[in-house]
Amino acid sequence: METLSTSHAHGGVQGVYRHASLATGTDMTFSVFVPPHAEGARLPVVWYLSGLTCTHANVTEKGEYRRACAELGLIFVAPDTSPRGEGVADDPQGAYDFGLGAGFYVDATQPPFAAHYRMWTYVTEELPALLGAHFPADPSRQSIMGHSMGGHGALTIGLTFPDRFKAVSAFAPIVAPGRVPWGQKALAGYLGDDRDAWRRHDAVALIEDGARMPDMLVDQGDADPFLEEQLQTHWLEEACLAAGQKATIRMQPGYDHSYYFISTFMEEHVRWHAHRLKGL
């Protein structure tokens, strides 16, 4: 693992790192904020998955999470959204919603993407092992959050591993990718025509099929330009209500899809995670 940069913030250290990933077959870059802590302490971890076109840098630079994480003693981890580098396949038309920057947190099965697009394995297996080896992380206290495509990833991972993640939150998530254009394009391109495989990466379908998680918090802006076509938050509300899944789903008046929205509610989400990870 190579350290690309470290900066002191709120008594902790914000780092950016790179390593050669076995899962993706590429170099992968990620960021980690480690709060001030006593020597030998093991700290709870909040994972943050970013959205379409983003890298680790978007939330690292704009997310405004460090003060709360430093106060509450939380490690904050932000991976990239897709493999990158020479030989990594991209959308043939160069579209923003598929290929580079749009890995959708799945393990692709379709050529040419299957060679590198293994973001599910990277986020759920490889990067957690690396984090445990190099940082003071407590694997028994983890939660996950994300934005847009990353909100989709956080919800599906949380529903798949409810014993690992104590809580899940999301900003403007793609709740039912199998029903909207962004998700249909990505799931077909990465996973092919197997709709059962799609359901394993669709939060609403997972809940309908019996998956549950300990707790869920979702914030969605009512001025989000993607709400009606791509996000359809009401489908998640309806699925949770029908299944008895514990969830707080809030529509925030006037907010859009940007980091102005995310940064407004980030501290509240961090504190919500801390309460479930540490009882704070």
CSV table of C-alpha atoms in Angstrom, one decimal:
chain,number,residue,atom,x,y,z
A,1,MET,CA,0.0,0.0,0.0
A,2,GLU,CA,1.3,3.4,-1.0
A,3,THR,CA,0.6,6.6,0.8
A,4,LEU,CA,-0.3,9.4,-1.6
A,5,SER,CA,-1.0,12.1,0.9
A,6,THR,CA,-1.7,12.7,4.6
A,7,SER,CA,-3.1,15.9,6.1
A,8,HIS,CA,-4.0,16.7,9.8
A,9,ALA,CA,-7.6,17.7,10.4
A,10,HIS,CA,-9.5,18.1,13.7
A,11,GLY,CA,-6.8,16.2,15.5
A,12,GLY,CA,-6.9,13.2,13.2
A,13,VAL,CA,-5.3,12.3,9.9
A,14,GLN,CA,-6.9,12.4,6.5
A,15,GLY,CA,-5.0,10.1,4.1
A,16,VAL,CA,-5.2,9.0,0.5
A,17,TYR,CA,-3.7,5.7,-0.4
A,18,ARG,CA,-3.2,3.4,-3.5
A,19,HIS,CA,-2.7,-0.3,-3.8
A,20,ALA,CA,-2.7,-3.1,-6.4
A,21,SER,CA,-6.0,-4.7,-6.2
A,22,LEU,CA,-6.4,-8.5,-6.7
A,23,ALA,CA,-10.1,-8.1,-7.2
A,24,THR,CA,-10.0,-5.6,-10.0
A,25,GLY,CA,-6.5,-6.3,-11.4
A,26,THR,CA,-5.8,-2.6,-11.3
A,27,ASP,CA,-4.4,0.0,-8.9
A,28,MET,CA,-7.1,1.4,-6.7
A,29,THR,CA,-7.1,4.6,-4.8
A,30,PHE,CA,-9.1,5.3,-1.6
A,31,SER,CA,-9.2,7.7,1.3
A,32,VAL,CA,-9.3,7.1,5.1
A,33,PHE,CA,-9.9,9.6,7.9
A,34,VAL,CA,-8.6,8.3,11.2
A,35,PRO,CA,-9.7,10.4,14.2
A,36,PRO,CA,-7.6,11.1,17.3
A,37,HIS,CA,-7.5,8.0,19.5
A,38,ALA,CA,-5.6,6.3,22.3
A,39,GLU,CA,-2.7,4.0,21.3
A,40,GLY,CA,-4.0,0.5,20.7
A,41,ALA,CA,-7.6,1.4,20.4
A,42,ARG,CA,-9.8,-0.2,17.7
A,43,LEU,CA,-12.3,2.2,16.2
A,44,PRO,CA,-15.7,1.7,14.5
A,45,VAL,CA,-15.8,2.3,10.8
A,46,VAL,CA,-18.2,4.1,8.5
A,47,TRP,CA,-17.9,3.2,4.8
A,48,TYR,CA,-19.0,5.8,2.2
A,49,LEU,CA,-19.8,4.8,-1.4
A,50,SER,CA,-19.8,7.5,-4.0
A,51,GLY,CA,-22.1,8.1,-7.0
A,52,LEU,CA,-21.8,8.2,-10.8
A,53,THR,CA,-18.7,10.0,-12.2
A,54,CYS,CA,-17.2,10.3,-8.7
A,55,THR,CA,-13.9,9.1,-7.2
A,56,HIS,CA,-12.9,8.9,-3.5
A,57,ALA,CA,-12.0,12.6,-3.8
A,58,ASN,CA,-15.6,14.0,-4.1
A,59,VAL,CA,-16.7,13.2,-0.5
A,60,THR,CA,-13.1,13.6,0.8
A,61,GLU,CA,-13.0,17.2,-0.4
A,62,LYS,CA,-16.7,18.2,-0.1
A,63,GLY,CA,-18.4,15.9,2.4
A,64,GLU,CA,-17.7,17.8,5.6
A,65,TYR,CA,-17.6,14.7,7.8
A,66,ARG,CA,-14.2,15.1,9.6
A,67,ARG,CA,-15.3,17.3,12.5
A,68,ALA,CA,-18.0,14.9,13.6
A,69,CYS,CA,-15.9,11.8,13.0
A,70,ALA,CA,-13.1,13.3,15.1
A,71,GLU,CA,-15.5,14.1,17.9
A,72,LEU,CA,-17.2,10.7,17.8
A,73,GLY,CA,-14.2,8.5,17.2
A,74,LEU,CA,-15.2,7.1,13.8
A,75,ILE,CA,-12.9,6.0,10.9
A,76,PHE,CA,-14.4,7.1,7.6
A,77,VAL,CA,-13.5,5.2,4.4
A,78,ALA,CA,-14.2,6.3,0.9
A,79,PRO,CA,-13.3,3.9,-2.0
A,80,ASP,CA,-13.3,4.7,-5.7
A,81,THR,CA,-16.4,3.9,-7.8
A,82,SER,CA,-14.8,1.7,-10.5
A,83,PRO,CA,-11.5,0.2,-11.6
A,84,ARG,CA,-9.3,2.6,-13.7
A,85,GLY,CA,-6.2,2.4,-15.9
A,86,GLU,CA,-4.9,1.2,-19.1
A,87,GLY,CA,-6.9,-1.7,-20.6
A,88,VAL,CA,-10.0,-1.1,-18.4
A,89,ALA,CA,-13.1,-1.2,-20.5
A,90,ASP,CA,-15.3,1.8,-20.8
A,91,ASP,CA,-18.7,2.6,-22.3
A,92,PRO,CA,-18.2,2.4,-26.1
A,93,GLN,CA,-19.9,5.8,-26.5
A,94,GLY,CA,-18.1,7.4,-23.5
A,95,ALA,CA,-21.4,7.9,-21.6
A,96,TYR,CA,-21.1,8.9,-17.9
A,97,ASP,CA,-23.5,6.3,-16.6
A,98,PHE,CA,-21.6,3.2,-17.5
A,99,GLY,CA,-18.0,2.1,-17.4
A,100,LEU,CA,-15.3,4.2,-15.8
A,101,GLY,CA,-16.7,6.0,-12.7
A,102,ALA,CA,-19.9,3.8,-12.8
A,103,GLY,CA,-19.0,0.4,-11.5
A,104,PHE,CA,-22.4,0.1,-9.7
A,105,TYR,CA,-20.8,-2.0,-6.9
A,106,VAL,CA,-21.4,-5.3,-8.7
A,107,ASP,CA,-19.0,-8.1,-9.9
A,108,ALA,CA,-19.5,-8.0,-13.7
A,109,THR,CA,-20.0,-11.3,-15.5
A,110,GLN,CA,-20.1,-10.0,-19.1
A,111,PRO,CA,-17.1,-9.3,-21.3
A,112,PRO,CA,-15.2,-7.1,-21.5
A,113,PHE,CA,-16.2,-5.8,-18.1
A,114,ALA,CA,-15.8,-9.1,-16.2
A,115,ALA,CA,-12.0,-8.8,-16.3
A,116,HIS,CA,-11.8,-5.7,-14.0
A,117,TYR,CA,-15.3,-4.6,-12.8
A,118,ARG,CA,-15.4,-6.6,-9.5
A,119,MET,CA,-16.4,-3.7,-7.2
A,120,TRP,CA,-18.6,-5.9,-5.0
A,121,THR,CA,-15.7,-8.2,-4.1
A,122,TYR,CA,-13.4,-5.1,-3.8
A,123,VAL,CA,-15.7,-3.2,-1.4
A,124,THR,CA,-17.0,-6.2,0.7
A,125,GLU,CA,-13.9,-8.3,0.9
A,126,GLU,CA,-10.6,-6.9,-0.3
A,127,LEU,CA,-10.6,-3.4,1.0
A,128,PRO,CA,-12.0,-4.3,4.4
A,129,ALA,CA,-9.1,-6.8,4.8
A,130,LEU,CA,-6.6,-4.1,3.8
A,131,LEU,CA,-8.2,-1.6,6.2
A,132,GLY,CA,-7.9,-4.1,9.1
A,133,ALA,CA,-4.3,-4.8,8.3
A,134,HIS,CA,-3.2,-1.1,8.1
A,135,PHE,CA,-5.6,0.9,10.3
A,136,PRO,CA,-7.0,0.7,13.8
A,137,ALA,CA,-10.4,-0.6,12.6
A,138,ASP,CA,-12.8,-2.7,14.6
A,139,PRO,CA,-14.4,-5.2,12.2
A,140,SER,CA,-17.2,-5.9,14.7
A,141,ARG,CA,-18.4,-2.3,14.5
A,142,GLN,CA,-19.1,-1.2,10.9
A,143,SER,CA,-21.8,0.7,9.1
A,144,ILE,CA,-22.2,1.9,5.5
A,145,MET,CA,-23.6,4.9,3.7
A,146,GLY,CA,-23.6,6.3,0.1
A,147,HIS,CA,-24.9,8.7,-2.4
A,148,SER,CA,-26.9,8.0,-5.6
A,149,MET,CA,-25.2,5.0,-7.2
A,150,GLY,CA,-23.3,4.7,-3.9
A,151,GLY,CA,-26.6,4.8,-2.0
A,152,HIS,CA,-27.7,1.8,-4.1
A,153,GLY,CA,-24.4,0.1,-3.2
A,154,ALA,CA,-24.8,0.9,0.5
A,155,LEU,CA,-28.4,-0.4,0.6
A,156,THR,CA,-27.7,-3.6,-1.3
A,157,ILE,CA,-24.5,-4.4,0.7
A,158,GLY,CA,-26.2,-3.6,4.0
A,159,LEU,CA,-29.2,-5.9,3.1
A,160,THR,CA,-26.8,-8.7,2.0
A,161,PHE,CA,-24.6,-8.5,5.1
A,162,PRO,CA,-26.9,-7.4,8.0
A,163,ASP,CA,-24.7,-9.1,10.6
A,164,ARG,CA,-21.7,-7.1,9.5
A,165,PHE,CA,-23.2,-3.6,9.1
A,166,LYS,CA,-25.0,-2.2,12.1
A,167,ALA,CA,-26.8,0.5,10.1
A,168,VAL,CA,-27.1,1.9,6.6
A,169,SER,CA,-27.9,5.4,5.4
A,170,ALA,CA,-28.1,7.0,2.0
A,171,PHE,CA,-28.4,10.3,0.2
A,172,ALA,CA,-30.6,10.2,-2.9
A,173,PRO,CA,-30.1,6.5,-3.6
A,174,ILE,CA,-31.1,4.5,-6.7
A,175,VAL,CA,-33.5,2.3,-4.8
A,176,ALA,CA,-34.7,0.0,-7.6
A,177,PRO,CA,-32.1,-0.1,-10.4
A,178,GLY,CA,-33.9,-2.9,-12.1
A,179,ARG,CA,-36.8,-0.5,-12.9
A,180,VAL,CA,-34.9,2.8,-13.9
A,181,PRO,CA,-32.7,3.7,-16.9
A,182,TRP,CA,-29.4,4.1,-15.0
A,183,GLY,CA,-29.8,0.7,-13.4
A,184,GLN,CA,-31.2,-1.2,-16.3
A,185,LYS,CA,-28.2,-0.1,-18.5
A,186,ALA,CA,-25.7,-1.0,-15.8
A,187,LEU,CA,-27.1,-4.3,-14.7
A,188,ALA,CA,-27.7,-5.5,-18.2
A,189,GLY,CA,-24.2,-4.4,-19.3
A,190,TYR,CA,-22.4,-5.9,-16.3
A,191,LEU,CA,-24.6,-8.9,-15.5
A,192,GLY,CA,-26.4,-9.7,-18.7
A,193,ASP,CA,-30.0,-10.8,-19.0
A,194,ASP,CA,-30.2,-12.8,-15.8
A,195,ARG,CA,-32.9,-10.9,-13.9
A,196,ASP,CA,-32.3,-13.0,-10.8
A,197,ALA,CA,-28.8,-11.7,-10.7
A,198,TRP,CA,-30.2,-8.2,-11.0
A,199,ARG,CA,-32.5,-8.7,-8.0
A,200,ARG,CA,-29.4,-9.4,-5.8
A,201,HIS,CA,-28.3,-5.8,-6.6
A,202,ASP,CA,-31.7,-4.1,-6.2
A,203,ALA,CA,-32.6,-2.8,-2.7
A,204,VAL,CA,-36.4,-2.9,-3.3
A,205,ALA,CA,-36.2,-6.4,-4.8
A,206,LEU,CA,-34.0,-7.6,-1.9
A,207,ILE,CA,-36.5,-6.4,0.6
A,208,GLU,CA,-39.4,-8.0,-1.4
A,209,ASP,CA,-37.4,-11.2,-1.3
A,210,GLY,CA,-36.9,-11.2,2.4
A,211,ALA,CA,-33.7,-9.4,3.1
A,212,ARG,CA,-33.6,-7.1,6.1
A,213,MET,CA,-31.1,-4.8,7.9
A,214,PRO,CA,-30.9,-3.4,11.4
A,215,ASP,CA,-31.7,0.2,10.6
A,216,MET,CA,-32.0,2.6,7.6
A,217,LEU,CA,-31.9,6.3,7.2
A,218,VAL,CA,-32.5,7.9,3.7
A,219,ASP,CA,-32.5,11.6,2.8
A,220,GLN,CA,-33.8,12.7,-0.6
A,221,GLY,CA,-34.1,16.3,-1.9
A,222,ASP,CA,-37.5,17.1,-3.5
A,223,ALA,CA,-35.7,19.4,-6.0
A,224,ASP,CA,-33.4,16.6,-7.2
A,225,PRO,CA,-33.6,16.5,-11.0
A,226,PHE,CA,-33.2,12.7,-11.0
A,227,LEU,CA,-35.9,12.0,-8.5
A,228,GLU,CA,-38.8,11.0,-10.8
A,229,GLU,CA,-36.9,9.2,-13.6
A,230,GLN,CA,-34.0,7.5,-11.8
A,231,LEU,CA,-34.4,7.4,-8.0
A,232,GLN,CA,-38.1,6.9,-7.3
A,233,THR,CA,-37.7,7.0,-3.5
A,234,HIS,CA,-41.4,6.1,-3.0
A,235,TRP,CA,-40.7,2.5,-4.1
A,236,LEU,CA,-38.3,2.1,-1.2
A,237,GLU,CA,-40.8,3.6,1.3
A,238,GLU,CA,-43.5,1.2,0.0
A,239,ALA,CA,-41.3,-1.9,0.2
A,240,CYS,CA,-40.1,-1.1,3.8
A,241,LEU,CA,-43.7,-0.4,4.9
A,242,ALA,CA,-45.0,-3.7,3.4
A,243,ALA,CA,-42.1,-5.7,4.8
A,244,GLY,CA,-41.9,-4.1,8.3
A,245,GLN,CA,-38.3,-3.0,7.6
A,246,LYS,CA,-37.2,-0.3,10.1
A,247,ALA,CA,-36.5,2.8,8.1
A,248,THR,CA,-36.5,6.6,8.3
A,249,ILE,CA,-37.0,8.1,4.8
A,250,ARG,CA,-37.2,11.8,4.6
A,251,MET,CA,-38.0,14.2,1.8
A,252,GLN,CA,-35.9,17.4,2.2
A,253,PRO,CA,-37.6,20.5,0.7
A,254,GLY,CA,-35.6,22.5,-1.8
A,255,TYR,CA,-32.5,20.2,-1.9
A,256,ASP,CA,-31.0,18.8,-5.1
A,257,HIS,CA,-28.6,16.0,-5.9
A,258,SER,CA,-25.3,17.8,-5.2
A,259,TYR,CA,-22.8,17.9,-2.4
A,260,TYR,CA,-24.4,21.0,-1.1
A,261,PHE,CA,-27.3,18.7,-0.2
A,262,ILE,CA,-25.0,15.9,1.1
A,263,SER,CA,-22.8,18.2,3.2
A,264,THR,CA,-25.9,19.8,4.8
A,265,PHE,CA,-27.0,16.4,6.3
A,266,MET,CA,-23.7,14.6,6.6
A,267,GLU,CA,-23.1,15.4,10.2
A,268,GLU,CA,-26.5,14.2,11.2
A,269,HIS,CA,-25.9,10.9,9.3
A,270,VAL,CA,-22.5,10.5,11.0
A,271,ARG,CA,-24.1,11.0,14.4
A,272,TRP,CA,-26.9,8.6,13.5
A,273,HIS,CA,-24.2,6.0,12.7
A,274,ALA,CA,-22.2,6.7,15.8
A,275,HIS,CA,-25.3,6.1,18.0
A,276,ARG,CA,-25.7,2.6,16.4
A,277,LEU,CA,-22.0,1.8,16.5
A,278,LYS,CA,-21.1,3.2,19.9
A,279,GLY,CA,-24.4,4.0,21.6
A,280,LEU,CA,-23.6,7.8,21.4
